XYZ file of C-alpha atoms in Angstrom:
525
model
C -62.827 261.086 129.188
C -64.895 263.162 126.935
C -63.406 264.205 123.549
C -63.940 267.966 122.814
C -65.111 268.982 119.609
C -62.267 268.508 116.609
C -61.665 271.304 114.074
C -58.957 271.755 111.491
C -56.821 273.642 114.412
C -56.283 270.079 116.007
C -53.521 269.602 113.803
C -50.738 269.389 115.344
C -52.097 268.533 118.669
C -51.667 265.365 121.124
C -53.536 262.384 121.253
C -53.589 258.839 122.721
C -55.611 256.035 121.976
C -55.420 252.454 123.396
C -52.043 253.488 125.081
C -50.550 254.869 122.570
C -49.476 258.635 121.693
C -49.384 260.334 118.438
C -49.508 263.761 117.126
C -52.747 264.744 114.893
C -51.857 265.479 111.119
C -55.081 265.768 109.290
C -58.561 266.840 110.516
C -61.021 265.507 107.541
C -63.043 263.090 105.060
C -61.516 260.181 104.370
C -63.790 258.534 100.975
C -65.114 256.760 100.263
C -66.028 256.423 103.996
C -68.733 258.960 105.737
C -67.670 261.116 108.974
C -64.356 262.931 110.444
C -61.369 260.924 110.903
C -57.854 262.217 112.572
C -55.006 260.877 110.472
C -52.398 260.481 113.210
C -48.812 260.125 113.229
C -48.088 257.522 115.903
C -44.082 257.597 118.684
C -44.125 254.072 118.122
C -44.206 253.567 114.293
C -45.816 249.599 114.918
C -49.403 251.181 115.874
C -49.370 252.508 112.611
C -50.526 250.975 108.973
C -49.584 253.240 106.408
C -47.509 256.613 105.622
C -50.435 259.038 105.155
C -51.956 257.761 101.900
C -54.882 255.922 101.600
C -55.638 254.196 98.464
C -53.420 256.426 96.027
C -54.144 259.622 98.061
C -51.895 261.568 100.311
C -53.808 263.035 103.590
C -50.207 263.682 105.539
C -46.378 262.504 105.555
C -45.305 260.343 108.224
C -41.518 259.997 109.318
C -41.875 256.271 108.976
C -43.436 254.280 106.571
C -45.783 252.279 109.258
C -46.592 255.534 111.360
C -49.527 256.962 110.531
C -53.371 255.426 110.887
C -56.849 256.880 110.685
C -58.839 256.862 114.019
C -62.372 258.430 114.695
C -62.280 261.275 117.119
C -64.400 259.589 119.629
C -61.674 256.992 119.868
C -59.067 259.681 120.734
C -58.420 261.725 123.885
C -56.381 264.735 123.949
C -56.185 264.789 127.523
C -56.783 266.602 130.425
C -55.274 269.889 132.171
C -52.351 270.013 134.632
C -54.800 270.757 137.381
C -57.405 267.709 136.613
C -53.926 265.247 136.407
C -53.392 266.618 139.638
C -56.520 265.745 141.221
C -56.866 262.375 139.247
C -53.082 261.426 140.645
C -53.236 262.805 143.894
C -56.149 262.929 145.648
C -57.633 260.832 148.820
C -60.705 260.655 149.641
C -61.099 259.787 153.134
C -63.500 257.491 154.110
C -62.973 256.831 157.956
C -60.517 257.755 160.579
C -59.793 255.363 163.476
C -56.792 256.016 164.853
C -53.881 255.442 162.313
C -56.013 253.408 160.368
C -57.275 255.569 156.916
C -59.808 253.728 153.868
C -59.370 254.856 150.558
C -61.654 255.051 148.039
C -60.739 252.158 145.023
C -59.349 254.537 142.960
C -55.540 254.150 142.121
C -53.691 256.916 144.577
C -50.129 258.355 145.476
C -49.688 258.809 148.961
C -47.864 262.082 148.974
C -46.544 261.106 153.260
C -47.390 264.181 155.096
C -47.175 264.304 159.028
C -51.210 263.781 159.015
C -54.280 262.896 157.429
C -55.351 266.401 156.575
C -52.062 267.578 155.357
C -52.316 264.411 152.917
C -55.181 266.508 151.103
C -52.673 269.687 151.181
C -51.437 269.320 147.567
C -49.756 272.993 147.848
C -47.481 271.842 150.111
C -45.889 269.292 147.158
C -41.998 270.300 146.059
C -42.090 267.293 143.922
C -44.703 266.623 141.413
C -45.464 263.455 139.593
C -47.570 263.232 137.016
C -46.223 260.647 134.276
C -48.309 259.120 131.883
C -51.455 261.417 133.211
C -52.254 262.105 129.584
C -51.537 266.226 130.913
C -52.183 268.578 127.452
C -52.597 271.825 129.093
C -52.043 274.040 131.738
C -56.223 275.097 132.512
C -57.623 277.948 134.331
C -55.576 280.639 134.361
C -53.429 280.647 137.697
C -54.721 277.352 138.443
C -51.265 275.936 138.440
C -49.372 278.460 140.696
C -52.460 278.252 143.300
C -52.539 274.314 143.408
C -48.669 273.521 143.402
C -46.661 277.107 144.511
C -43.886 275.381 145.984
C -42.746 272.518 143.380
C -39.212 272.688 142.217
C -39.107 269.031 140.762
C -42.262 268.242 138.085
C -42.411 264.949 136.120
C -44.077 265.365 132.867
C -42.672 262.166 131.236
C -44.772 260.446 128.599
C -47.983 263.193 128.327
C -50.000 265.169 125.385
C -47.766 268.474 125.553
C -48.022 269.724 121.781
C -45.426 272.205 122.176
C -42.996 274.276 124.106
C -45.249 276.694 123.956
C -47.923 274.713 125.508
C -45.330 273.869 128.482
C -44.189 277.240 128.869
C -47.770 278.133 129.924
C -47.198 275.873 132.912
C -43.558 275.812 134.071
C -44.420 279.931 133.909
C -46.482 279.375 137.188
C -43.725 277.231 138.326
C -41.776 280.165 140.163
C -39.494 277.183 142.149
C -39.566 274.632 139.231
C -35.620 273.194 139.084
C -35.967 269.830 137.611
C -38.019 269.196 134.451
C -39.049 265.688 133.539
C -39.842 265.664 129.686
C -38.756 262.233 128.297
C -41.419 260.658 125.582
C -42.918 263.307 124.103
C -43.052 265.172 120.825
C -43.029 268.942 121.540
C -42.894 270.954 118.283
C -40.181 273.551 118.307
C -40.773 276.947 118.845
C -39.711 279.969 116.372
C -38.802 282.363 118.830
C -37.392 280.399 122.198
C -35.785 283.333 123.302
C -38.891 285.193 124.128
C -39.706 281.717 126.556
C -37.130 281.358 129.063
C -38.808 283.224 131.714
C -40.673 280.209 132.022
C -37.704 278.560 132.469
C -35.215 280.484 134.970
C -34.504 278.860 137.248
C -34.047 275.424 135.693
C -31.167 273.370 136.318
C -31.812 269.595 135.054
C -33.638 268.695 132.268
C -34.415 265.150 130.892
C -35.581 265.140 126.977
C -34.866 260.756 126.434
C -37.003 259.299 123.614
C -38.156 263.234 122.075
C -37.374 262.212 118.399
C -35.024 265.591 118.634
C -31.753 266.363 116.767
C -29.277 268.357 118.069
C -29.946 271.130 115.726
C -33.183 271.152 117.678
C -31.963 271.106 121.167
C -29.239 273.920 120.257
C -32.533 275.957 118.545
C -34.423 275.389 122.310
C -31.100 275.911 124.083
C -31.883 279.807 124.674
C -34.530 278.655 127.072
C -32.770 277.336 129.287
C -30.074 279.495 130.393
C -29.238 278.261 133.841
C -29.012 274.411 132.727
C -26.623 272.457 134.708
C -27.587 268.781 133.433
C -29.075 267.963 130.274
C -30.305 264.184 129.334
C -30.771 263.271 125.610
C -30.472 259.580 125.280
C -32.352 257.653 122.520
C -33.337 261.047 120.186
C -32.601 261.253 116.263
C -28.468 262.966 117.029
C -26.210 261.661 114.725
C -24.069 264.827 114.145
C -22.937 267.153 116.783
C -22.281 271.141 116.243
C -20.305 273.109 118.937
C -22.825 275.299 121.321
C -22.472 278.957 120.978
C -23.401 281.245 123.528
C -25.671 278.106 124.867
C -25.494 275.540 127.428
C -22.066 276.969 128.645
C -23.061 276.351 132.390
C -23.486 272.264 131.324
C -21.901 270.382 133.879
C -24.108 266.766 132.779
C -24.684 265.485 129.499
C -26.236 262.105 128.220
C -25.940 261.341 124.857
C -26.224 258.032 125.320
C -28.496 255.964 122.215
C -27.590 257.776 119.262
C -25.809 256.832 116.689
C -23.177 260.142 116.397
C -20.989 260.797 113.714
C -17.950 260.785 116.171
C -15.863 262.872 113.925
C -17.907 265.335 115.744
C -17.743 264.400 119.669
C -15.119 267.165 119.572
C -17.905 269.829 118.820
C -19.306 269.491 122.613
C -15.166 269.702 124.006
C -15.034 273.620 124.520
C -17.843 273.111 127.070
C -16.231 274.771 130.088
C -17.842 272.872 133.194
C -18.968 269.618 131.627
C -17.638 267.246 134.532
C -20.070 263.812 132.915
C -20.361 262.794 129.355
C -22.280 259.958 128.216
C -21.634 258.291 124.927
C -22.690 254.947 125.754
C -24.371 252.452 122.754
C -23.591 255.857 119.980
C -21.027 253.725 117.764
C -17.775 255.255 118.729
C -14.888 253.246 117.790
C -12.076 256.551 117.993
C -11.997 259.516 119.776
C -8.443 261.294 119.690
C -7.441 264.464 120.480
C -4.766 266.095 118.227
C -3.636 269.697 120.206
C -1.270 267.183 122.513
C 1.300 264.402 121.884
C 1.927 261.538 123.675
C 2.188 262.343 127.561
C 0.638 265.391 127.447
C -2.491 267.069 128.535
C -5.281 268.114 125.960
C -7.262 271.109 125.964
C -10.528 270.100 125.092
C -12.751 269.019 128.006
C -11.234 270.418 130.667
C -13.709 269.800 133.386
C -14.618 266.240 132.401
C -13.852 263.576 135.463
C -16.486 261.238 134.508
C -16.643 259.521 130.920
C -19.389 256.521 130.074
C -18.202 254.499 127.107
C -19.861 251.724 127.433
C -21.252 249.409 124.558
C -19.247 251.057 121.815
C -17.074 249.037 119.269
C -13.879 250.890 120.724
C -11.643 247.656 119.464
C -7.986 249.694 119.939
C -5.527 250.304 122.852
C -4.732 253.474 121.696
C -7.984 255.002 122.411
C -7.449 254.515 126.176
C -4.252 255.973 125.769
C -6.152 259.363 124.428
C -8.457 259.253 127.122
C -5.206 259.653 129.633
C -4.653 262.728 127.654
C -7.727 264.160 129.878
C -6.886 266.548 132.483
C -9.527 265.608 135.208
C -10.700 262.457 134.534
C -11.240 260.085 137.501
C -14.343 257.814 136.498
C -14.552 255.312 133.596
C -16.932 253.041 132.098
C -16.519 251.244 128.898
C -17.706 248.011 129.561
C -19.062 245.443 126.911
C -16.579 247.038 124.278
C -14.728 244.839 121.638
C -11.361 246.079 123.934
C -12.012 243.682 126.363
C -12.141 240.426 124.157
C -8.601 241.274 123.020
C -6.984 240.089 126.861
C -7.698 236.383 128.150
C -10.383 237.685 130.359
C -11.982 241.140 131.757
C -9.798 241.108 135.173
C -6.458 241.661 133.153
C -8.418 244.239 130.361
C -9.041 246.075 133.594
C -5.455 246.298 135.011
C -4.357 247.036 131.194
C -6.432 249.740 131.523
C -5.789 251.280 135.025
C -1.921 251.180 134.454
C -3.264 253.215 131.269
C -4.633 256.043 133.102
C -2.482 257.377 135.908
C -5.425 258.847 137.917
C -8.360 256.683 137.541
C -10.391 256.217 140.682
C -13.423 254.511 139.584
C -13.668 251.947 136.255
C -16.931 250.054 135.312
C -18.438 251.299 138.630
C -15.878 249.447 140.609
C -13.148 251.560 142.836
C -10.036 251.033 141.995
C -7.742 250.962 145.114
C -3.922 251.889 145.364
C -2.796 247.867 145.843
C -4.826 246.899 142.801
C -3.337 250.019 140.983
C 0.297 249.084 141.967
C -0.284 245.647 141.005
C -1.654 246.426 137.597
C 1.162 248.733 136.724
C 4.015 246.177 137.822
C 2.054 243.747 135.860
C 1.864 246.096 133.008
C 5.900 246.357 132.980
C 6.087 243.074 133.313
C 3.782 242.118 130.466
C 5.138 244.835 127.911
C 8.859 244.071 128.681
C 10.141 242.368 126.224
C 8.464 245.103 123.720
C 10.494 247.480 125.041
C 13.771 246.105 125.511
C 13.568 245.248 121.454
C 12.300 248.742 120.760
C 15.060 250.122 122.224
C 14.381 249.929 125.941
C 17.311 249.687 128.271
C 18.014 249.005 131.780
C 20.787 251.813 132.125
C 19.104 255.366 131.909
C 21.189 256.864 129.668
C 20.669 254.002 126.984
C 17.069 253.887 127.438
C 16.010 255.153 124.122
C 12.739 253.176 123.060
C 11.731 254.326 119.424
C 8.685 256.179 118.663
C 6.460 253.347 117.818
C 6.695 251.832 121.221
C 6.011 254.973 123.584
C 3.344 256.191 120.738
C 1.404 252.597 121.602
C 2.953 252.900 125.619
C 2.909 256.514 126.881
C 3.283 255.800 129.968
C 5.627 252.884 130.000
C 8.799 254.914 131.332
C 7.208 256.707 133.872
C 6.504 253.747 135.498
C 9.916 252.242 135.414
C 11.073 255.188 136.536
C 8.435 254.474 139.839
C 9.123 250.515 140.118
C 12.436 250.188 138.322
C 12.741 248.255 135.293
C 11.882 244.707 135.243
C 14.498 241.981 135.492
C 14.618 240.314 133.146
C 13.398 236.708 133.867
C 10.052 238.512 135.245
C 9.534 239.857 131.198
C 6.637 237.921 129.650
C 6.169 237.182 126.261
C 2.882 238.131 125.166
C 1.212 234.911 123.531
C -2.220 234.649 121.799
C -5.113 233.902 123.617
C -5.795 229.464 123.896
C -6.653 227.973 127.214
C -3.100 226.232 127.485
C -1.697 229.233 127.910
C -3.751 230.347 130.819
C -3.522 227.429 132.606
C -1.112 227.418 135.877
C 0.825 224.572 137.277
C 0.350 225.196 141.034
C 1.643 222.716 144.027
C -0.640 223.216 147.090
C 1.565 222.703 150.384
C 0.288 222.607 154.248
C 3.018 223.613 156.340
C 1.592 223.357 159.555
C 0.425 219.389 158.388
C 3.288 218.055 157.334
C 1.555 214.294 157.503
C -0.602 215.653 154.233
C 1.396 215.315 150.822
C 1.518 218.575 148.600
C -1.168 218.444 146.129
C -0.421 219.546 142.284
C -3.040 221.245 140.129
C -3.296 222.964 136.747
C -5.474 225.989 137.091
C -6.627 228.977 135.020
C -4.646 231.837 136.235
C -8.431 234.069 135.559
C -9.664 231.745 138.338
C -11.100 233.638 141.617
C -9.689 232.996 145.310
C -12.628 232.128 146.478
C -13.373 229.015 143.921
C -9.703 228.016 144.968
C -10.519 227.936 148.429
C -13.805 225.765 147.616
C -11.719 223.449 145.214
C -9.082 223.156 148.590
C -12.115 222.699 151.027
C -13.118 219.364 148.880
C -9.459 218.413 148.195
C -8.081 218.681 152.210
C -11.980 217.785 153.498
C -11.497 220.736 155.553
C -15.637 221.846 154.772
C -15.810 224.167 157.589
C -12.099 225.854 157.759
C -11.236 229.172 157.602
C -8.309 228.853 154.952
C -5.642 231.529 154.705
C -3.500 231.375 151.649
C 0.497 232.759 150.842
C 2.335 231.813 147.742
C 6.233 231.394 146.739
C 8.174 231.387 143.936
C 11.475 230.953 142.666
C 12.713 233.987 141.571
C 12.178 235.535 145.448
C 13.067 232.574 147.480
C 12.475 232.530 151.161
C 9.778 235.043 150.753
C 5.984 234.509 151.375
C 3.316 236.556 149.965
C -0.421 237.215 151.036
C -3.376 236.076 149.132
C -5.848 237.852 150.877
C -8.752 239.331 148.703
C -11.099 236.204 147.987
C -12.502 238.507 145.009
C -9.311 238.753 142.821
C -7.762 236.069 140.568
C -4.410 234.041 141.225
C -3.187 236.340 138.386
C -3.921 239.510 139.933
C -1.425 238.318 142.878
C 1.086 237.637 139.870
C 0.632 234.026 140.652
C 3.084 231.946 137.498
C 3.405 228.729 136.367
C 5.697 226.606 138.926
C 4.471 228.735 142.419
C 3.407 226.809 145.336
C 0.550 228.152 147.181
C 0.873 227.476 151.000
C -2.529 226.641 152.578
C -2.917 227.393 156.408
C -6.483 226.855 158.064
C -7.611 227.188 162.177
């Protein structure tokens, strides 16, 4: 690729060398050494060998201390058009048709799939364009764009030599259809006036800016542009303190913040948004969110639209932060996996029925659905397991002496409304809560064959965490019953004369509120 000639007015422009992308601070001498250099500012900061100085001398600043290295301009290219890209990425060159058989030339190709061979050389007929990582700096000849590509409404720029909005404007402008925008890794300098851009940018509705290097001072400064957004993904930028949008981004509906490390004494900025319905604050620190316009049992203000929530890889350590979260008007989906949270139960399966008995109308948590039997069995459990709590903070069997104090229901909002759905819990099904050791998970279960009465019941101790389906191998080796379909029932004391199904291979024994002392009652055919 030949490099045009450098001047001074390359500052600021896009380059990539051996792979990598930087941004062109200084056009110039460097002594004692003869010749041009660029002094570039490097995305990844490890290419780099310096700041900007050079042996006591500053040439340019550098965000980083590593980023910036000198590079002759015959070792840099600023890349190519949209319209070469296009060619380069697209084209086939056909070599011989026999039948359905086509050659192609050696050079690496996307096969678009038209109907035929000639409408595979019909680029205008594209509504998706892909051209990430095709070193694109420019839009070229004027009208090129909106003659090659009139129909695309979906355009991947990811990873290019775009300078600045400006710069893209000049192609998304031919765009007329253009609805999803593919931005992610690259360093677009901000523009004074975005206002007088979003023509270019009309009828946009997703945008994906991951890996930019932007704050969110930035993206509310660019915001004017893009006045029909509907989704909006900024994961790994430079946000670490969130302002509330005004007069911007109020048709939102998607937002990934995910990768940033945000002051979350500000995630409350973004909670007037009107139609935000998915918020992603995955791996961004948050340990508390809380929302202070409603108590206990009541329904907040702030998000109103929001029915999917991504929490995942946070230090969110406290119980009381899922009790907030049931504070949320319309939220159905959850994900906060791989949060300290979950170490504080004896394993994940009873964090997750903690939680579901949490949050009345949760369909979906940590991507899996959660059904109305697993939901009715996680808030008997629940009763069951904070039972004893309430009867000594003031809980009471008879209605009219059910008082718990304000501690209790401030840690359990949702405690009575459940009794009042399942009645209160007798009281030798109460558990006391005991600290996590693997004595205390282990189950003393006899294994009985009814229909066999020549085989002797079998006792085991097992962890109540284990699965149905590694019981059913453990009975397969201890009846020697390899090929059986089993089918499992349990009893216990406390409801004698009554059997009860086992009959998801995917839950654990304690899921089925399997205790100490229950015999499990193995039938096979």
């Amino acid at each position: 690729m030949k490099t045009p000639e450098v001047s001074e007015d390359a500052v600021g422009r896009r380059v990539s060398c051996e792979g990598e992308r930087g941004t062109v601070r200084y056009v110039g001498p460097v002594p004692p050494t003869a010749g041009l250099w660029l002094g570039v500012e490097w995305d990844n900061p490890e290419r780099g060998k310096h700041d900007g100085s050079h042996e006591g001398v500053r040439y340019f600043t550098c965000r980083h201390p590593t980023g910036g290295s000198f590079v002759r301009p015959k070792k840099a290219s600023f890349g190519v058009d949209y319209a070469t890209a296009l060619q380069q990425r697209y084209q086939v060159e056909l070599q011989e048709v026999i039948g359905e058989e086509v050659k192609i030339s050696s050079k690496t190709v996307m096969m678009v799939g038209f109907e035929d061979v000639k409408q595979k050389q019909r680029l205008e007929t594209l509504t998706e364009v892909g051209l990430r990582r095709c070193e694109v700096s420019g839009p070229g000849p004027e009208n090129e764009i909106r003659n090659t590509t009139p129909f695309a409404e979906s355009l991947d720029l990811s990873g290019n030599l775009l300078s600045s909005w400006e710069v893209l404007a000049a192609i998304t402008e031919q765009l007329e259809s253009l609805q999803v925008l593919q931005l992610s890794h690259n360093r677009l300098s901000i523009s004074s006036d975005p206002s007088r851009l979003s023509p270019a940018f009309s009828r946009l509705r997703v945008l994906s800016l991951n890996s930019c290097a932007l704050t969110w001072t930035q993206v509310l400064h660019c915001a004017p542009m893009w006045q029909q957004l509907e989704e909006l993904y900024l994961a790994d930028n430079d946000i670490t303190e969130l302002q509330r949008p005004e007069h911007v981004l109020q048709a939102l509906k998607v937002l990934d913040l995910s990768n940033n490390q945000i002051n979350q004494e500000t995630v409350l900025e973004i909670s007037h948004l009107p139609w935000l319905e998915k918020l992603n604050l995955s791996s961004t620190g948050l340990s508390v969110i809380q929302f202070s316009d409603a108590s206990p049992g009541n329904k907040t203000a702030l998000f109103p639209a929001l029915k999917t929530l991504l929490l995942d890889d946070n230090n969110i350590s406290e119980w009381r932060v899922v009790n907030e979260l049931e504070k949320l008007a319309s939220l159905l989906h959850l994900s906060c996996r791989r949060n300290p949270l979950q170490q504080k139960e004896k394993n994940l399966e009873t964090a997750r029925q903690i939680i579901i008995a949490r949050l009345s109308r949760l369909e979906l948590l940590d991507m899996r659905q959660v059904l109305s039997d697993e939901r009715r069995g996680a808030e008997l459990d629940y009763c069951k397991m904070f039972g004893l709590a309430w009867l000594k903070a003031g809980g009471h069997n008879d209605p009219e002496k059910n008082h718990p104090n304000i501690e209790f229901m401030s840690e359990h909002p949702r405690f009575l409304t459940l009794i009042q759905k399942y009645g209160a819990p007798e009281e030798g099904e109460l558990r006391e809560q005991k600290p996590f050791a693997l004595k205390n998970q282990l189950l003393t279960i006899t294994f009985i064959c009814p229909e066999d009465s020549e085989r002797k019941p079998i006792e085991k101790k097992l962890p109540g965490s284990m699965i149905v389906q590694k019981v059913k191998g453990l009975l397969h080796r201890l009846l020697k019953l390899p090929g059986a379909e089993l089918k499992l029932t349990y009893t216990c004391s406390k409801m004698a004369g009554r059997e009860f199904e086992i009959d998801n291979d995917l839950k654990p024994l304690e899921f089925y509120s399997v205790e100490d002392g229950d015999r499990i009652l193995v039938r096979w055919c």
